[in-house]
């Protein structure tokens, strides 16, 4: 009895510390729920120990909530599992016809997209930027002895559906870089830079200076005004896929000579073949007919392969996708999942693959609704419990290290994610690996961290329809994570 009593005495401080930490967490949740920021919001929180599954936080964990880009972990995790860490996309060029003794190709050229997110972007290590891609293609034409092309250059993006934008994306997003369309022939991240000269004073009109790279046929109605100095990018481009008359609204800051915003290329497939044709002509290989997008499918069995470019491995693509939260990459991954499983290359079919993968993993899918691969749509919903269950199951997969390392790291000034300042001077610094989400009135954070004993905790915090700036939600979520880190 004496021995048991002494053990209980020794455990008492530990129990008090743990109870105190959880009490502080409860207090943060209660006060935040009563504050104006979250009083009328839908706020779901869930956190458990990875190994035991013991629940540490459970606040509205079964609410179906929009996760914004937090949804990318479902898409990238499924892609790693289904496609494989070393999967590579391929972009090929074929020609039909004959090359005569003078190097004249009597026939057509076909640039065939394979859904490569990295083509001409150089964001992912090992990928080539647009000038490098064009130079590579030129070299392959020269190696084949082609000095002239009598026919057309066709862009073939028919691996995926021609519905390049998910149904539930909104008008304000799809003309801007983060709402770019996702055909199977994608290049330069499907965006361009739009350059402005602001006025000298707030309210002055602005002057358009052009685009980089040049987009043939694209025109603008410029309604952008000059904002206050250091007011940042508040410009929006309205332009649907395939539309070449855009209008631009909002403000850009005064006090600079030029200012740049990023827009979505209206037709990436057409842009790619137009640039290839122009590049060949400018480097001494005339192309007598026009550059066009392919309307109907082609059989390349009897065609000659002229060039092939492979993407970096999927593990490197996922690293940048989650760290930088690139919507385009997730949309292409969703469609590639459809193709991989014998589907038609549609968003809807790719989302079915993600759902089936979750079910096969044993993840409860109650409350799940997927409208896209990236989380940009407000109609996507998950539950915090679902997110935590998925994150726990991912730790048992062979691709887990790749997945884990793609998440942002809190308090690490060298990380390319968006949490360099989180938890500095606290146990949260260099601790949590997480993916965030942000669209209008939506903020989410899901991931992993370790407590003081080194035990892993899995968490998912999602806020919808809050009143105020998302930074205020960030502060509350950061406080909760710091408290979790301090559990003994």
Short mmCIF file of C-alpha atoms in Angstrom, two decimals:
data_model
loop_
_atom_site.label_atom_id
_atom_site.label_comp_id
_atom_site.label_asym_id
_atom_site.label_seq_id
_atom_site.Cartn_x
_atom_site.Cartn_y
_atom_site.Cartn_z
CA UNK A 1 0.00 0.00 0.00
CA UNK A 2 2.84 2.38 0.90
CA UNK A 3 4.49 1.75 -2.48
CA UNK A 4 1.27 2.47 -4.36
CA UNK A 5 0.79 5.65 -2.33
CA UNK A 6 4.32 6.86 -3.18
CA UNK A 7 3.72 6.18 -6.89
CA UNK A 8 0.51 8.19 -6.76
CA UNK A 9 2.34 11.07 -5.08
CA UNK A 10 5.01 11.02 -7.81
CA UNK A 11 2.38 10.99 -10.56
CA UNK A 12 0.38 13.83 -9.05
CA UNK A 13 2.44 16.71 -10.53
CA UNK A 14 2.32 15.06 -13.99
CA UNK A 15 -1.46 14.71 -13.76
CA UNK A 16 -1.87 18.32 -12.64
CA UNK A 17 0.31 19.59 -15.50
CA UNK A 18 -1.62 17.60 -18.05
CA UNK A 19 -4.98 18.62 -16.62
CA UNK A 20 -3.82 22.23 -16.53
CA UNK A 21 -2.77 22.18 -20.19
CA UNK A 22 -6.06 20.68 -21.32
CA UNK A 23 -7.94 23.16 -19.16
CA UNK A 24 -6.12 26.03 -20.88
CA UNK A 25 -7.06 24.54 -24.26
CA UNK A 26 -10.71 24.33 -23.19
CA UNK A 27 -10.56 27.93 -21.98
CA UNK A 28 -9.16 29.14 -25.31
CA UNK A 29 -11.95 27.35 -27.19
CA UNK A 30 -14.71 28.64 -24.91
CA UNK A 31 -13.54 32.26 -25.04
CA UNK A 32 -12.95 32.16 -28.82
CA UNK A 33 -16.40 30.67 -29.42
CA UNK A 34 -18.00 33.56 -27.54
CA UNK A 35 -15.98 36.25 -29.29
CA UNK A 36 -17.38 38.25 -32.22
CA UNK A 37 -14.89 36.58 -34.59
CA UNK A 38 -16.35 33.08 -34.20
CA UNK A 39 -19.66 33.58 -32.41
CA UNK A 40 -21.74 32.95 -35.53
CA UNK A 41 -19.13 30.86 -37.34
CA UNK A 42 -18.92 27.12 -37.87
CA UNK A 43 -15.73 26.06 -36.12
CA UNK A 44 -14.55 22.48 -35.92
CA UNK A 45 -11.51 21.23 -33.98
CA UNK A 46 -10.13 17.74 -33.52
CA UNK A 47 -6.82 16.50 -32.14
CA UNK A 48 -5.73 13.04 -31.04
CA UNK A 49 -2.55 11.18 -30.15
CA UNK A 50 -1.30 9.45 -33.28
CA UNK A 51 -0.67 6.02 -31.79
CA UNK A 52 -3.36 5.63 -29.16
CA UNK A 53 -6.06 7.72 -30.81
CA UNK A 54 -6.80 9.34 -27.44
CA UNK A 55 -8.84 12.47 -28.05
CA UNK A 56 -7.33 15.73 -26.83
CA UNK A 57 -9.65 18.24 -28.55
CA UNK A 58 -13.14 17.52 -29.83
CA UNK A 59 -15.16 20.59 -30.71
CA UNK A 60 -17.72 20.22 -33.51
CA UNK A 61 -15.45 17.58 -35.07
CA UNK A 62 -18.29 16.14 -37.16
CA UNK A 63 -19.26 19.45 -38.78
CA UNK A 64 -19.02 19.35 -42.59
CA UNK A 65 -16.81 22.36 -43.33
CA UNK A 66 -15.08 23.86 -46.35
CA UNK A 67 -11.33 23.20 -45.90
CA UNK A 68 -10.04 25.43 -48.74
CA UNK A 69 -6.50 24.36 -49.65
CA UNK A 70 -6.37 22.04 -46.66
CA UNK A 71 -8.09 19.65 -49.06
CA UNK A 72 -4.83 19.35 -51.03
CA UNK A 73 -3.56 16.77 -48.56
CA UNK A 74 -6.33 14.40 -49.70
CA UNK A 75 -5.43 14.87 -53.36
CA UNK A 76 -1.65 14.73 -53.00
CA UNK A 77 -1.78 11.83 -50.55
CA UNK A 78 -4.01 9.84 -52.88
CA UNK A 79 -1.80 10.69 -55.87
CA UNK A 80 1.30 9.44 -54.07
CA UNK A 81 -0.46 6.21 -53.19
CA UNK A 82 -2.14 5.57 -56.55
CA UNK A 83 0.40 6.95 -59.04
CA UNK A 84 3.57 6.26 -57.06
CA UNK A 85 6.29 8.58 -55.78
CA UNK A 86 8.37 8.16 -58.93
CA UNK A 87 5.59 8.66 -61.46
CA UNK A 88 6.58 11.05 -64.27
CA UNK A 89 4.37 12.91 -66.73
CA UNK A 90 5.35 12.88 -70.41
CA UNK A 91 4.93 15.55 -73.06
CA UNK A 92 5.60 14.33 -76.60
CA UNK A 93 5.90 15.76 -80.10
CA UNK A 94 4.99 13.61 -83.11
CA UNK A 95 4.99 14.33 -86.80
CA UNK A 96 3.07 12.78 -89.67
CA UNK A 97 4.43 12.91 -93.21
CA UNK A 98 7.90 12.65 -94.70
CA UNK A 99 11.10 14.65 -94.43
CA UNK A 100 12.65 15.09 -97.88
CA UNK A 101 16.35 15.42 -98.76
CA UNK A 102 16.20 19.17 -98.21
CA UNK A 103 14.87 18.84 -94.65
CA UNK A 104 11.31 19.82 -95.57
CA UNK A 105 8.68 18.06 -93.48
CA UNK A 106 5.68 17.53 -95.73
CA UNK A 107 3.12 17.03 -93.02
CA UNK A 108 1.90 18.19 -89.62
CA UNK A 109 3.39 18.37 -86.13
CA UNK A 110 1.50 17.35 -82.97
CA UNK A 111 2.37 18.59 -79.49
CA UNK A 112 0.72 16.07 -77.18
CA UNK A 113 0.09 16.95 -73.55
CA UNK A 114 0.34 14.35 -70.82
CA UNK A 115 -0.94 16.48 -67.96
CA UNK A 116 2.52 17.62 -66.81
CA UNK A 117 2.08 20.44 -64.26
CA UNK A 118 5.76 21.39 -64.46
CA UNK A 119 6.20 21.95 -68.20
CA UNK A 120 7.85 25.32 -68.77
CA UNK A 121 7.55 26.42 -65.14
CA UNK A 122 10.87 25.61 -63.38
CA UNK A 123 9.08 25.68 -60.00
CA UNK A 124 9.91 22.04 -59.31
CA UNK A 125 13.56 21.03 -59.14
CA UNK A 126 14.60 19.44 -62.43
CA UNK A 127 11.90 21.07 -64.57
CA UNK A 128 12.68 23.54 -67.37
CA UNK A 129 11.37 27.08 -67.71
CA UNK A 130 9.58 28.21 -70.87
CA UNK A 131 12.66 29.39 -72.82
CA UNK A 132 14.49 26.18 -71.93
CA UNK A 133 11.57 24.03 -73.08
CA UNK A 134 11.36 25.87 -76.39
CA UNK A 135 15.13 25.52 -76.87
CA UNK A 136 14.89 21.79 -76.13
CA UNK A 137 12.16 21.35 -78.74
CA UNK A 138 14.11 23.36 -81.31
CA UNK A 139 17.16 21.14 -80.76
CA UNK A 140 15.04 18.04 -81.37
CA UNK A 141 13.70 19.49 -84.63
CA UNK A 142 17.27 20.21 -85.69
CA UNK A 143 18.45 16.71 -84.73
CA UNK A 144 15.70 15.25 -86.91
CA UNK A 145 16.98 17.34 -89.83
CA UNK A 146 13.79 19.38 -90.14
CA UNK A 147 14.40 22.74 -91.80
CA UNK A 148 10.83 23.58 -92.82
CA UNK A 149 7.31 22.40 -91.95
CA UNK A 150 4.68 22.65 -94.68
CA UNK A 151 1.74 21.79 -92.43
CA UNK A 152 0.24 22.88 -89.10
CA UNK A 153 1.35 22.53 -85.51
CA UNK A 154 -1.52 21.01 -83.53
CA UNK A 155 -1.90 21.03 -79.76
CA UNK A 156 -3.37 17.79 -78.43
CA UNK A 157 -4.81 18.11 -74.91
CA UNK A 158 -7.38 15.34 -75.36
CA UNK A 159 -5.98 13.11 -72.61
CA UNK A 160 -8.29 15.05 -70.27
CA UNK A 161 -11.79 16.39 -70.77
CA UNK A 162 -12.26 19.77 -72.42
CA UNK A 163 -14.02 21.01 -69.27
CA UNK A 164 -10.89 22.60 -67.89
CA UNK A 165 -12.49 24.42 -64.93
CA UNK A 166 -14.37 22.62 -62.13
CA UNK A 167 -18.09 23.39 -62.15
CA UNK A 168 -18.23 25.21 -58.83
CA UNK A 169 -15.40 27.70 -59.22
CA UNK A 170 -16.48 31.33 -59.06
CA UNK A 171 -16.14 34.10 -61.62
CA UNK A 172 -13.78 36.24 -59.52
CA UNK A 173 -11.17 33.45 -59.35
CA UNK A 174 -10.90 31.91 -62.78
CA UNK A 175 -9.18 34.80 -64.61
CA UNK A 176 -6.41 34.97 -62.02
CA UNK A 177 -3.35 32.73 -61.75
CA UNK A 178 -4.70 30.71 -58.82
CA UNK A 179 -7.82 29.88 -60.84
CA UNK A 180 -6.02 28.78 -64.01
CA UNK A 181 -7.61 26.11 -66.17
CA UNK A 182 -6.11 22.62 -66.26
CA UNK A 183 -5.96 21.04 -69.73
CA UNK A 184 -3.67 18.10 -70.41
CA UNK A 185 -1.31 20.45 -72.25
CA UNK A 186 -0.25 22.87 -69.55
CA UNK A 187 2.72 25.24 -69.80
CA UNK A 188 4.30 28.04 -67.74
CA UNK A 189 1.95 27.19 -64.86
CA UNK A 190 -0.79 28.48 -67.17
CA UNK A 191 -0.25 32.06 -66.06
CA UNK A 192 1.13 35.34 -67.40
CA UNK A 193 2.33 38.55 -65.79
CA UNK A 194 0.25 41.67 -66.43
CA UNK A 195 2.33 44.83 -66.06
CA UNK A 196 0.96 48.23 -64.96
CA UNK A 197 2.25 51.75 -64.48
CA UNK A 198 0.36 53.19 -61.47
CA UNK A 199 -0.54 56.87 -61.16
CA UNK A 200 1.18 59.21 -58.76
CA UNK A 201 -1.74 59.60 -56.37
CA UNK A 202 -4.44 57.43 -54.85
CA UNK A 203 -7.42 57.22 -57.17
CA UNK A 204 -5.45 57.97 -60.34
CA UNK A 205 -6.01 55.71 -63.36
CA UNK A 206 -3.34 53.17 -64.25
CA UNK A 207 -1.72 52.34 -67.57
CA UNK A 208 -1.30 48.81 -68.95
CA UNK A 209 2.19 48.01 -70.21
CA UNK A 210 1.52 44.53 -71.61
CA UNK A 211 1.93 40.88 -70.66
CA UNK A 212 4.92 38.61 -70.13
CA UNK A 213 4.95 36.29 -71.97
CA UNK A 214 2.93 37.71 -74.85
CA UNK A 215 -0.54 36.15 -75.23
CA UNK A 216 -1.69 36.45 -78.88
CA UNK A 217 -5.15 37.95 -79.20
CA UNK A 218 -5.66 38.79 -75.52
CA UNK A 219 -7.07 42.29 -74.90
CA UNK A 220 -7.99 44.12 -71.70
CA UNK A 221 -10.42 46.72 -70.46
CA UNK A 222 -8.46 48.36 -67.68
CA UNK A 223 -10.52 49.63 -64.73
CA UNK A 224 -7.70 49.40 -62.20
CA UNK A 225 -7.05 52.51 -60.09
CA UNK A 226 -4.04 53.55 -58.07
CA UNK A 227 -4.21 52.65 -54.39
CA UNK A 228 -2.30 53.93 -51.39
CA UNK A 229 1.46 53.30 -51.27
CA UNK A 230 2.32 49.78 -50.04
CA UNK A 231 -1.34 48.74 -50.32
CA UNK A 232 -0.32 45.63 -52.30
CA UNK A 233 -2.02 43.68 -55.06
CA UNK A 234 -5.77 44.24 -55.02
CA UNK A 235 -6.28 43.75 -58.74
CA UNK A 236 -8.53 41.08 -60.24
CA UNK A 237 -8.68 39.83 -63.81
CA UNK A 238 -12.06 38.65 -65.09
CA UNK A 239 -11.61 36.25 -67.99
CA UNK A 240 -13.10 32.79 -68.51
CA UNK A 241 -11.23 29.92 -70.20
CA UNK A 242 -11.17 30.39 -73.96
CA UNK A 243 -12.14 34.06 -73.63
CA UNK A 244 -9.70 36.65 -74.98
CA UNK A 245 -11.44 39.84 -73.88
CA UNK A 246 -10.60 40.40 -70.23
CA UNK A 247 -11.34 43.24 -67.88
CA UNK A 248 -9.33 44.16 -64.82
CA UNK A 249 -10.57 45.89 -61.67
CA UNK A 250 -9.27 46.81 -58.23
CA UNK A 251 -6.19 48.73 -57.16
CA UNK A 252 -2.41 48.57 -57.31
CA UNK A 253 -0.15 50.64 -55.03
CA UNK A 254 1.26 54.07 -55.76
CA UNK A 255 4.94 54.78 -55.23
CA UNK A 256 6.43 52.30 -57.73
CA UNK A 257 7.31 52.64 -61.42
CA UNK A 258 5.70 49.35 -62.40
CA UNK A 259 3.54 46.78 -60.68
CA UNK A 260 2.71 43.23 -61.75
CA UNK A 261 -0.23 40.93 -61.15
CA UNK A 262 -0.68 37.39 -62.47
CA UNK A 263 -3.47 36.21 -64.76
CA UNK A 264 -4.59 32.83 -66.10
CA UNK A 265 -3.74 32.06 -69.73
CA UNK A 266 -7.15 31.75 -71.47
CA UNK A 267 -6.14 28.78 -73.66
CA UNK A 268 -2.87 27.14 -72.53
CA UNK A 269 -2.95 24.54 -75.31
CA UNK A 270 -3.22 27.16 -78.05
CA UNK A 271 -0.62 29.31 -76.28
CA UNK A 272 1.85 26.39 -76.23
CA UNK A 273 1.62 25.63 -79.96
CA UNK A 274 1.61 29.30 -80.93
CA UNK A 275 4.83 29.83 -79.00
CA UNK A 276 6.40 26.70 -80.45
CA UNK A 277 5.56 27.81 -83.98
CA UNK A 278 6.87 31.36 -83.41
CA UNK A 279 10.05 30.05 -81.81
CA UNK A 280 10.75 27.70 -84.72
CA UNK A 281 10.18 30.48 -87.28
CA UNK A 282 12.42 32.89 -85.35
CA UNK A 283 15.18 30.27 -85.33
CA UNK A 284 15.13 29.49 -89.01
CA UNK A 285 12.51 26.75 -89.33
CA UNK A 286 9.51 28.14 -91.24
CA UNK A 287 6.11 26.66 -90.40
CA UNK A 288 3.84 27.41 -93.33
CA UNK A 289 0.46 26.70 -91.73
CA UNK A 290 -1.05 27.94 -88.48
CA UNK A 291 -0.86 26.69 -84.90
CA UNK A 292 -4.16 25.21 -83.76
CA UNK A 293 -5.68 23.14 -81.00
CA UNK A 294 -6.69 19.63 -82.05
CA UNK A 295 -10.45 19.06 -82.16
CA UNK A 296 -10.71 15.31 -82.63
CA UNK A 297 -8.51 12.45 -81.38
CA UNK A 298 -5.51 11.35 -83.39
CA UNK A 299 -3.92 7.93 -83.76
CA UNK A 300 -0.15 8.19 -83.39
CA UNK A 301 0.61 4.54 -84.16
CA UNK A 302 2.07 5.41 -87.56
CA UNK A 303 3.42 8.82 -86.50
CA UNK A 304 7.09 9.43 -85.74
CA UNK A 305 8.14 10.50 -82.24
CA UNK A 306 10.17 13.69 -82.55
CA UNK A 307 10.62 14.75 -78.92
CA UNK A 308 9.74 13.65 -75.40
CA UNK A 309 10.05 15.59 -72.16
CA UNK A 310 9.54 13.93 -68.78
CA UNK A 311 8.54 15.75 -65.63
CA UNK A 312 10.43 15.44 -62.35
CA UNK A 313 9.14 12.57 -60.16
CA UNK A 314 5.79 13.01 -58.46
CA UNK A 315 7.43 13.21 -55.03
CA UNK A 316 9.12 16.47 -56.06
CA UNK A 317 5.91 17.81 -57.58
CA UNK A 318 3.95 17.07 -54.39
CA UNK A 319 6.63 18.83 -52.33
CA UNK A 320 6.02 22.09 -54.17
CA UNK A 321 2.26 21.53 -54.45
CA UNK A 322 1.75 21.43 -50.69
CA UNK A 323 4.47 23.86 -49.68
CA UNK A 324 3.30 26.53 -52.14
CA UNK A 325 -0.36 25.43 -52.26
CA UNK A 326 -0.57 25.35 -56.07
CA UNK A 327 -4.17 24.83 -57.19
CA UNK A 328 -3.30 23.95 -60.78
CA UNK A 329 -1.11 21.02 -59.77
CA UNK A 330 -3.85 19.46 -57.66
CA UNK A 331 -6.42 19.83 -60.43
CA UNK A 332 -4.09 18.05 -62.85
CA UNK A 333 -3.37 15.32 -60.29
CA UNK A 334 -7.09 14.69 -59.84
CA UNK A 335 -7.54 14.23 -63.60
CA UNK A 336 -4.44 12.03 -63.81
CA UNK A 337 -5.92 9.80 -61.11
CA UNK A 338 -8.92 9.32 -63.39
CA UNK A 339 -6.71 8.36 -66.35
CA UNK A 340 -4.58 6.04 -64.19
CA UNK A 341 -7.64 4.03 -63.19
CA UNK A 342 -9.00 3.84 -66.74
CA UNK A 343 -11.34 6.80 -66.45
CA UNK A 344 -12.10 9.62 -68.90
CA UNK A 345 -9.72 12.19 -67.44
CA UNK A 346 -12.39 14.30 -65.79
CA UNK A 347 -12.35 16.12 -62.48
CA UNK A 348 -15.48 14.32 -61.31
CA UNK A 349 -14.00 10.89 -62.03
CA UNK A 350 -10.72 11.79 -60.33
CA UNK A 351 -12.62 12.85 -57.23
CA UNK A 352 -14.33 9.45 -57.17
CA UNK A 353 -10.88 7.88 -57.06
CA UNK A 354 -9.98 10.02 -54.05
CA UNK A 355 -13.18 9.04 -52.24
CA UNK A 356 -12.65 5.33 -52.98
CA UNK A 357 -9.06 5.60 -51.76
CA UNK A 358 -10.23 7.11 -48.48
CA UNK A 359 -12.77 4.34 -48.03
CA UNK A 360 -10.15 1.68 -48.79
CA UNK A 361 -7.92 3.24 -46.12
CA UNK A 362 -10.73 2.99 -43.58
CA UNK A 363 -11.25 6.76 -43.37
CA UNK A 364 -14.85 7.70 -42.51
CA UNK A 365 -16.26 9.77 -45.37
CA UNK A 366 -19.35 11.12 -43.60
CA UNK A 367 -19.59 14.83 -44.37
CA UNK A 368 -17.27 14.57 -47.39
CA UNK A 369 -18.18 16.43 -50.57
CA UNK A 370 -15.56 17.07 -53.25
CA UNK A 371 -16.03 19.56 -56.08
CA UNK A 372 -12.41 19.95 -57.15
CA UNK A 373 -8.92 18.69 -56.36
CA UNK A 374 -7.45 21.85 -54.86
CA UNK A 375 -10.06 23.13 -52.41
CA UNK A 376 -10.69 26.41 -54.24
CA UNK A 377 -14.42 25.74 -54.44
CA UNK A 378 -16.51 26.84 -51.46
CA UNK A 379 -18.74 23.78 -51.97
CA UNK A 380 -16.10 21.26 -50.87
CA UNK A 381 -16.67 19.90 -47.36
CA UNK A 382 -14.79 17.65 -44.97
CA UNK A 383 -15.00 17.06 -41.25
CA UNK A 384 -12.08 17.64 -38.87
CA UNK A 385 -12.45 14.01 -37.80
CA UNK A 386 -12.06 12.86 -41.43
CA UNK A 387 -8.91 14.94 -41.87
CA UNK A 388 -7.36 13.55 -38.70
CA UNK A 389 -8.27 9.99 -39.66
CA UNK A 390 -6.65 10.45 -43.07
CA UNK A 391 -3.50 11.95 -41.59
CA UNK A 392 -3.22 9.03 -39.15
CA UNK A 393 -3.66 6.47 -41.93
CA UNK A 394 -1.05 8.21 -44.07
CA UNK A 395 1.61 7.40 -41.46
CA UNK A 396 1.26 3.71 -42.38
CA UNK A 397 1.91 4.27 -46.09
CA UNK A 398 5.29 3.74 -47.76
CA UNK A 399 5.07 7.28 -49.22
CA UNK A 400 4.57 8.91 -45.81
CA UNK A 401 8.00 10.56 -45.56
CA UNK A 402 7.48 12.25 -48.91
CA UNK A 403 4.02 13.38 -47.84
CA UNK A 404 5.17 14.57 -44.40
CA UNK A 405 8.10 16.55 -45.81
CA UNK A 406 5.79 18.35 -48.24
CA UNK A 407 3.95 20.04 -45.36
CA UNK A 408 4.90 23.49 -44.11
CA UNK A 409 7.06 23.67 -40.97
CA UNK A 410 6.18 26.15 -38.25
CA UNK A 411 8.80 28.67 -37.16
CA UNK A 412 11.43 27.57 -39.69
CA UNK A 413 12.83 30.65 -41.50
CA UNK A 414 14.25 28.45 -44.25
CA UNK A 415 11.00 26.66 -45.06
CA UNK A 416 9.24 27.72 -48.28
CA UNK A 417 5.82 27.33 -46.66
CA UNK A 418 3.91 30.19 -45.06
CA UNK A 419 4.54 29.62 -41.36
CA UNK A 420 8.05 30.96 -40.80
CA UNK A 421 6.86 33.19 -37.94
CA UNK A 422 4.57 30.74 -36.19
CA UNK A 423 5.52 29.71 -32.67
CA UNK A 424 8.89 31.44 -32.58
CA UNK A 425 10.31 31.23 -29.07
CA UNK A 426 7.87 28.44 -28.15
CA UNK A 427 7.88 24.62 -28.45
CA UNK A 428 5.86 25.04 -31.66
CA UNK A 429 8.87 26.35 -33.58
CA UNK A 430 10.35 23.71 -35.93
CA UNK A 431 7.72 21.32 -34.61
CA UNK A 432 4.40 21.24 -36.47
CA UNK A 433 4.13 20.04 -40.06
CA UNK A 434 0.85 21.31 -41.46
CA UNK A 435 -1.21 22.27 -44.49
CA UNK A 436 -3.35 25.36 -44.38
CA UNK A 437 -6.35 26.53 -46.36
CA UNK A 438 -7.64 30.01 -47.15
CA UNK A 439 -10.51 31.27 -49.26
CA UNK A 440 -13.07 33.92 -48.41
CA UNK A 441 -14.25 33.40 -44.80
CA UNK A 442 -12.55 30.00 -44.61
CA UNK A 443 -9.36 29.15 -42.69
CA UNK A 444 -8.02 25.70 -41.92
CA UNK A 445 -4.91 24.05 -40.47
CA UNK A 446 -4.30 20.30 -40.39
CA UNK A 447 -1.19 18.29 -39.65
CA UNK A 448 1.16 16.80 -37.10
CA UNK A 449 3.13 17.99 -34.06
CA UNK A 450 4.94 16.50 -31.06
CA UNK A 451 4.25 17.06 -27.38
CA UNK A 452 6.97 17.50 -24.75
CA UNK A 453 7.41 13.74 -24.49
CA UNK A 454 7.92 13.36 -28.22
CA UNK A 455 4.54 11.76 -28.85
CA UNK A 456 2.90 12.72 -32.13
CA UNK A 457 -0.43 14.52 -32.12
CA UNK A 458 -2.61 14.76 -35.25
CA UNK A 459 -4.92 17.78 -35.54
CA UNK A 460 -7.37 19.52 -37.84
CA UNK A 461 -8.81 22.98 -37.14
CA UNK A 462 -11.33 24.45 -39.62
CA UNK A 463 -13.22 27.75 -39.36
CA UNK A 464 -15.99 28.81 -41.76
CA UNK A 465 -18.01 32.05 -41.94
CA UNK A 466 -16.07 33.92 -39.29
CA UNK A 467 -16.42 37.68 -38.95
CA UNK A 468 -13.08 39.42 -39.29
CA UNK A 469 -9.60 38.94 -40.67
CA UNK A 470 -8.27 35.41 -41.09
CA UNK A 471 -5.12 36.44 -39.19
CA UNK A 472 -7.26 36.53 -36.04
CA UNK A 473 -8.24 32.90 -36.63
CA UNK A 474 -4.56 32.11 -37.16
CA UNK A 475 -3.69 33.50 -33.74
CA UNK A 476 -6.28 31.29 -32.04
CA UNK A 477 -5.14 28.18 -33.91
CA UNK A 478 -1.51 28.99 -33.13
CA UNK A 479 -2.33 29.29 -29.41
CA UNK A 480 -4.01 25.89 -29.46
CA UNK A 481 -1.03 24.29 -31.18
CA UNK A 482 1.37 25.81 -28.67
CA UNK A 483 -0.70 24.34 -25.83
CA UNK A 484 -0.69 20.93 -27.51
CA UNK A 485 3.10 21.10 -27.84
CA UNK A 486 3.35 21.70 -24.11
CA UNK A 487 1.42 18.62 -23.07
CA UNK A 488 3.76 16.44 -20.99
#
